[in-house]
Coordinates of C-alpha atoms in Angstrom, one line a residue:
M1 CA -21.7 9.9 0.8
A2 CA -22.3 11.2 -2.8
V3 CA -22.4 9.0 -5.9
R4 CA -23.4 10.5 -9.2
N5 CA -24.3 9.3 -12.1
R6 CA -24.9 10.1 -15.9
Y7 CA -27.4 7.6 -17.2
C8 CA -31.4 7.5 -16.4
M9 CA -33.0 4.2 -18.4
V10 CA -36.2 6.3 -18.2
C11 CA -35.0 9.1 -19.8
S12 CA -33.0 7.5 -22.3
R13 CA -35.9 5.0 -23.3
A14 CA -37.9 7.8 -23.5
A15 CA -35.5 10.2 -25.8
A16 CA -34.7 7.3 -27.8
V17 CA -38.4 7.1 -28.9
N18 CA -39.1 11.2 -29.3
K19 CA -41.2 11.6 -26.0
L20 CA -41.1 13.1 -22.9
P21 CA -40.6 10.9 -19.9
G22 CA -43.5 10.5 -17.6
K23 CA -42.8 11.4 -13.8
H24 CA -39.7 9.8 -12.3
C25 CA -37.6 10.0 -9.9
C26 CA -34.5 10.7 -12.4
S27 CA -31.2 9.0 -11.4
K28 CA -29.4 11.7 -13.4
N29 CA -27.1 14.2 -11.8
W30 CA -24.0 14.5 -13.9
H31 CA -23.3 16.4 -17.0
G32 CA -19.5 16.3 -16.9
S33 CA -17.1 13.8 -17.7
S34 CA -16.7 11.0 -15.5
S35 CA -13.2 11.6 -14.7
S36 CA -14.4 14.8 -12.9
M37 CA -16.7 13.3 -10.6
E38 CA -13.9 12.5 -7.9
A39 CA -13.2 15.6 -8.2
N40 CA -16.8 17.0 -7.5
I41 CA -17.8 15.1 -5.0
I42 CA -15.2 15.3 -2.3
Q43 CA -15.6 19.7 -3.1
E44 CA -19.2 19.2 -2.5
G45 CA -18.0 17.6 0.8
F46 CA -15.7 20.1 2.0
Q47 CA -18.2 23.0 0.4
N48 CA -20.8 21.5 3.1
S49 CA -18.6 20.5 6.1
V50 CA -19.5 23.1 8.7
A51 CA -22.8 23.1 8.0
M52 CA -23.3 19.2 8.1
Y53 CA -20.5 18.6 10.8
G54 CA -19.2 21.5 12.0
V55 CA -16.0 21.0 11.4
K56 CA -13.2 22.0 8.7
Y57 CA -10.8 19.6 6.8
A58 CA -7.5 21.6 7.3
K59 CA -5.5 18.8 5.2
V60 CA -6.7 16.6 2.4
I61 CA -5.1 13.2 1.9
G62 CA -4.7 12.5 -2.0
D63 CA -3.5 9.9 -4.3
G64 CA -1.5 12.1 -6.9
D65 CA -3.4 10.6 -9.7
S66 CA -6.5 13.3 -10.0
N67 CA -7.4 17.4 -9.7
V68 CA -9.6 17.0 -6.6
Y69 CA -6.5 19.5 -5.0
K70 CA -6.7 22.4 -7.5
T71 CA -10.6 22.3 -7.7
I72 CA -10.9 22.2 -4.1
L73 CA -8.5 25.3 -3.9
D74 CA -10.5 27.0 -6.8
S75 CA -13.9 26.5 -4.1
R76 CA -11.2 27.8 -1.6
P77 CA -14.4 26.2 0.5
Y78 CA -13.2 28.2 3.6
D79 CA -12.4 32.1 3.3
E80 CA -10.1 32.2 6.4
L81 CA -8.2 28.2 5.7
Q82 CA -6.6 27.3 2.9
V83 CA -6.4 23.9 2.4
E84 CA -3.2 21.8 2.8
K85 CA -2.5 18.4 0.5
L86 CA -0.3 15.7 1.8
E87 CA -0.2 12.4 -0.1
C88 CA -1.1 9.2 0.8
Q89 CA 3.0 7.6 1.7
N90 CA 2.1 3.7 0.1
H91 CA 1.2 5.7 -3.0
L92 CA 4.3 7.4 -3.2
F93 CA 6.3 4.3 -2.4
R94 CA 5.0 2.1 -5.0
N95 CA 5.2 5.4 -8.0
F96 CA 9.1 5.4 -6.2
C97 CA 9.6 1.9 -6.8
L98 CA 7.7 0.9 -10.3
K99 CA 9.2 4.2 -11.9
L100 CA 12.7 2.4 -11.1
K101 CA 11.5 -0.8 -12.0
D102 CA 10.7 1.7 -16.1
I103 CA 13.9 1.9 -15.7
V104 CA 15.5 -1.4 -15.9
R105 CA 13.2 -2.4 -18.0
D106 CA 13.8 0.0 -20.6
S107 CA 17.0 -1.2 -22.6
K108 CA 17.7 2.5 -23.8
A109 CA 18.4 3.2 -20.0
G110 CA 22.5 1.8 -20.0
P111 CA 24.1 -1.0 -20.2
I112 CA 22.4 -4.4 -18.9
T113 CA 25.3 -4.4 -15.7
L114 CA 24.1 -1.3 -14.8
R115 CA 20.3 -1.9 -15.2
K116 CA 20.8 -4.9 -13.1
C117 CA 22.1 -3.8 -10.0
L118 CA 19.7 -0.7 -9.8
G119 CA 17.0 -3.8 -9.6
K120 CA 19.1 -5.5 -7.3
N121 CA 18.8 -2.4 -4.5
I122 CA 15.7 -0.8 -5.4
L123 CA 14.5 -2.4 -2.0
R124 CA 17.0 -0.9 0.0
L125 CA 16.7 2.7 -2.0
R126 CA 12.6 2.2 -0.1
K127 CA 14.2 0.7 2.9
S128 CA 17.2 3.7 3.6
V129 CA 14.6 5.9 2.9
I130 CA 11.8 4.8 5.4
S131 CA 14.5 4.1 7.8
A132 CA 15.8 8.3 7.6
T133 CA 11.7 8.9 8.2
A134 CA 11.6 7.4 11.4
Q135 CA 13.7 8.1 12.8
L136 CA 12.8 11.8 12.0
T137 CA 9.3 11.4 13.2
K138 CA 10.3 10.1 16.8
N139 CA 10.6 13.9 17.6
E140 CA 8.1 16.9 16.4
V141 CA 7.7 17.7 13.0
N142 CA 9.2 20.6 11.5
F143 CA 10.5 22.9 8.8
D144 CA 14.0 21.5 9.5
C145 CA 13.0 17.9 9.5
C146 CA 11.6 17.8 6.7
S147 CA 14.6 19.9 5.1
I148 CA 16.8 17.2 6.9
L149 CA 14.5 14.5 4.9
Q150 CA 15.0 15.6 2.1
K151 CA 18.9 15.3 2.0
H152 CA 18.6 12.3 3.5
I153 CA 16.7 10.9 0.6
L154 CA 18.6 12.9 -2.4
N155 CA 21.5 11.2 -1.0
A156 CA 20.4 8.0 -0.7
P157 CA 21.8 6.8 -4.7
Y158 CA 24.5 7.1 -3.6
H159 CA 24.7 5.5 0.2
V160 CA 23.1 2.7 -1.8
F161 CA 25.7 2.9 -4.4
G162 CA 29.0 3.4 -2.2
D163 CA 29.4 6.7 -2.5
H164 CA 29.6 7.4 1.7
Q165 CA 30.9 11.2 1.2
N166 CA 28.4 12.7 2.6
C167 CA 26.6 9.7 5.0
V168 CA 25.6 10.5 8.3
D169 CA 27.3 8.0 10.9
S170 CA 23.9 7.1 12.4
V171 CA 22.3 5.8 9.3
C172 CA 25.2 4.3 7.8
S173 CA 27.6 1.5 9.1
I174 CA 30.8 0.6 9.2
Q175 CA 30.6 -1.7 7.0
R176 CA 28.9 -0.3 4.1
K177 CA 31.4 2.2 3.6
N178 CA 33.4 -0.8 2.1
D179 CA 30.4 -1.4 -0.5
T180 CA 31.7 -1.2 -4.8
N181 CA 30.9 2.4 -5.9
W182 CA 28.6 2.2 -8.6
I183 CA 28.2 5.9 -8.7
P184 CA 31.7 7.3 -11.5
D185 CA 29.7 3.9 -14.2
L186 CA 26.3 5.3 -12.7
L187 CA 27.2 9.0 -13.5
Q188 CA 29.3 8.0 -17.0
S189 CA 26.2 6.0 -18.5
G190 CA 23.7 9.0 -17.7
L191 CA 21.6 5.8 -16.1
L192 CA 22.4 8.5 -12.5
Y193 CA 20.4 11.4 -13.8
R194 CA 17.5 9.5 -14.5
I195 CA 17.4 8.0 -10.9
M196 CA 17.8 11.0 -9.4
N197 CA 14.8 12.6 -11.6
V198 CA 12.8 9.6 -10.2
V199 CA 14.6 10.5 -6.1
N200 CA 13.2 14.2 -6.1
N201 CA 9.7 13.2 -7.0
L202 CA 9.8 11.2 -4.0
A203 CA 11.8 14.1 -2.2
D204 CA 9.6 16.9 -3.1
N205 CA 7.4 14.5 -0.4
S206 CA 9.2 14.3 2.1
K207 CA 6.7 16.2 4.5
S208 CA 3.6 13.9 3.1
L209 CA 7.1 11.3 4.2
L210 CA 7.0 12.4 7.8
F211 CA 3.3 12.6 8.6
S212 CA 2.9 8.6 7.3
A213 CA -0.3 9.1 5.9
N214 CA -2.5 6.9 3.8
N215 CA -6.3 6.7 2.3
N216 CA -6.2 2.8 3.1
C217 CA -9.3 3.7 5.3
V218 CA -11.0 5.0 1.7
E219 CA -9.5 2.0 -0.5
Q220 CA -11.8 -0.5 2.7
F221 CA -14.3 1.3 1.5
H222 CA -14.4 1.1 -2.1
S223 CA -13.2 -2.5 -1.5
I224 CA -17.2 -3.0 0.4
V225 CA -18.6 -1.2 -2.6
A226 CA -17.1 -3.2 -4.4
K227 CA -18.4 -6.1 -2.6
F228 CA -22.0 -4.9 -2.8
I229 CA -22.1 -4.3 -6.7
G230 CA -21.0 -7.6 -7.8
G231 CA -17.5 -5.8 -8.8
K232 CA -18.9 -4.6 -12.1
R233 CA -20.4 -8.0 -13.2
V234 CA -23.7 -6.3 -13.4
N235 CA -24.6 -3.3 -14.3
F236 CA -26.9 -1.3 -11.5
C237 CA -26.5 2.5 -12.8
L238 CA -29.5 2.0 -14.6
R239 CA -31.8 3.0 -11.7
R240 CA -30.8 4.3 -8.1
S241 CA -29.8 0.9 -7.0
Y242 CA -26.2 1.4 -7.3
L243 CA -26.9 4.5 -4.6
A244 CA -28.7 2.2 -2.2
R245 CA -25.4 -0.5 -3.0
C246 CA -23.4 2.5 -2.4
S247 CA -25.5 3.3 0.7
G248 CA -25.4 0.1 1.6
A249 CA -22.0 -0.2 1.8
V250 CA -21.4 2.9 4.3
I251 CA -23.4 1.3 6.9
S252 CA -21.6 -2.2 6.4
H253 CA -18.3 0.1 7.4
N254 CA -19.2 2.4 9.5
S255 CA -21.5 0.1 11.9
G256 CA -19.9 -3.5 10.9
S257 CA -23.6 -5.0 10.8
F258 CA -25.2 -4.4 7.6
M259 CA -28.2 -6.5 7.8
S260 CA -28.9 -6.0 11.6
R261 CA -29.2 -2.1 11.1
V262 CA -31.4 -1.7 8.2
H263 CA -34.2 -4.9 10.0
K264 CA -33.9 -2.6 13.4
S265 CA -34.6 0.5 11.5
M266 CA -37.0 -0.9 8.8
Y267 CA -39.2 -3.1 11.2
N268 CA -38.4 -1.8 14.5
T269 CA -37.8 -5.3 16.0
S270 CA -34.7 -7.7 16.6
P271 CA -33.3 -9.7 13.1
G272 CA -33.3 -13.4 13.6
N273 CA -30.9 -15.8 15.5
F274 CA -29.2 -15.9 12.1
V275 CA -28.3 -13.4 11.1
K276 CA -27.2 -12.5 14.4
S277 CA -24.9 -16.0 14.7
T278 CA -23.5 -15.1 11.3
E279 CA -22.9 -11.2 12.0
R280 CA -21.3 -12.7 15.3
R281 CA -19.4 -15.3 13.4
R282 CA -17.7 -12.6 11.4
E283 CA -16.4 -9.9 14.4
N284 CA -15.0 -12.7 16.0
D285 CA -13.1 -13.7 12.9
L286 CA -12.2 -10.1 12.6
I287 CA -10.8 -9.6 15.8
R288 CA -9.0 -13.1 15.4
R289 CA -7.5 -12.4 12.3
K290 CA -6.6 -8.9 14.3
R291 CA -4.9 -10.4 17.1
K292 CA -2.7 -12.9 14.5
M293 CA -1.3 -9.8 12.9
S294 CA 0.0 -8.4 16.1
R295 CA 1.5 -11.4 16.8
P296 CA 5.5 -11.2 16.2
R297 CA 5.9 -14.2 13.2
C298 CA 8.3 -16.2 12.7
R299 CA 8.5 -18.1 10.1
K300 CA 8.5 -21.5 10.3
S301 CA 11.1 -24.4 8.5
L302 CA 9.6 -26.7 5.8
F303 CA 12.6 -28.8 5.7
L304 CA 14.9 -29.6 8.8
E305 CA 18.4 -29.4 8.6
K306 CA 19.9 -32.7 7.2
S307 CA 22.8 -32.4 10.0
R308 CA 19.9 -32.8 12.4
N309 CA 17.6 -35.0 10.5
K310 CA 17.2 -38.1 12.4
N311 CA 14.8 -39.9 9.6
Y312 CA 16.9 -38.4 6.4
G313 CA 20.2 -37.7 5.5
V314 CA 23.3 -38.4 6.9
R315 CA 22.3 -38.6 10.4
A316 CA 20.2 -41.1 10.0
E317 CA 19.6 -43.9 12.2
K318 CA 21.1 -47.6 10.8
P319 CA 21.3 -50.5 12.4
D320 CA 24.6 -51.6 14.5
L321 CA 27.1 -53.3 12.8
S322 CA 27.6 -56.8 12.5
E323 CA 30.7 -58.3 14.6
D324 CA 33.1 -59.0 11.3
I325 CA 32.5 -55.5 9.7
F326 CA 32.8 -54.4 13.4
S327 CA 36.1 -56.0 13.8
Q328 CA 37.0 -55.0 10.2
K329 CA 36.8 -51.1 10.4
K330 CA 38.5 -51.1 13.8
R331 CA 41.4 -52.5 12.7
K332 CA 41.2 -50.3 9.7
A333 CA 41.0 -47.4 12.3
S334 CA 43.6 -48.4 14.3
F335 CA 45.8 -48.9 11.5
H336 CA 44.9 -45.5 10.2
S337 CA 46.0 -44.2 13.9
A338 CA 49.0 -45.9 14.0
T339 CA 50.3 -44.5 10.4
I340 CA 49.3 -40.8 11.6
N341 CA 51.8 -41.3 14.8

C-alpha cells in the first residue's frame, strides 16, 4: 500500500512566513499532478513486486480511465516479460450502455422512433453479448474464441434489430427470426453507424470479456478507505493522518477485524469482550448476507390475484341469499335455459 501527498502543513506554514520548517516528519512525497498519482503508485508496485513478494505480475486489470498501463510499459518492470492489460468487465458493459443512452438522448442522432427503439433494446444488446461470452467460456479460451466472440458482438445489433442473416442457430431462436427488421431504417438514417462505433469498442476488448476480469476487490477496498476517512468530509491530508487511516483500511480489508489486530499488536493483549462481540456480530452479518445472496431469489407478489382473493373482488365471500331472492334467480335461470333450448 502506498499513499501520495502533495501537502505538508508544517512546510506550508513555514513557507507562508518565509521561514525554514523545523525538524519534522514531512508528509509531502509527491510534486507532480494529482491525476498522475495512481499511475506512479502502481508502477512502484510492479517494480518492487519481485523484491517484496518474489512474484511477477503478468496481467493488470484496468478500468480504461487513466494512463496506468502506458506508465507500466514505459518503466519495463520485468525485462523478459511484458505485462498484459485486461479491461474490467463491469466497466466495459457500463460504458457500453452509457454511450448507447447518449445516442438515444441526442436529438440530432436520428428520428425519435428509431432512438426509442434503440433505448428499449439496450439491455437486449448487453444480454446478447453476455450469453455469447458464457457459451464460449465453457471451453478453454484461445485466439479462435476471441475472434468468434468478436464476430458475434459485431453481429449483435443486426440480431437484436431483426436482421438474422448472419446469426448462429445456437444463439438465435426461431421466434426471434420473425421480428420486425429495423436495419434498413437505421442504415438510412445513419443511426446504425453510431451504434456500430460503440459496438466496435466493445468488440476490441473481446479477450477481456472472455477472461471475465473485474476490479471489484479494489472498489471494495476504496469503500473501506472512504469509511475510515469519513467520505472526504474532513481534510486528513494535512499531516500523516491520511496515511494512518489508509493503513487501518488495509488491516480491515485483509483481516476483517481491525480493532482486535491493532490492539494485539500495540499491547500484546487480547481486547475486551465488547470488541470481540462487535466483530463477531459483524462477521455473522457478513456470513448471513452471503448465504442470503447465494439462495435463488423468488420475487413475492405484493398483491393477490383478484380471481383467487376470497376477501376482495369477484371471488369475495358473500352471505347466503334470502329465500325470495333465491327463488327469483332460480326462475330466471330456468327461463333462460328453456329459451336457449
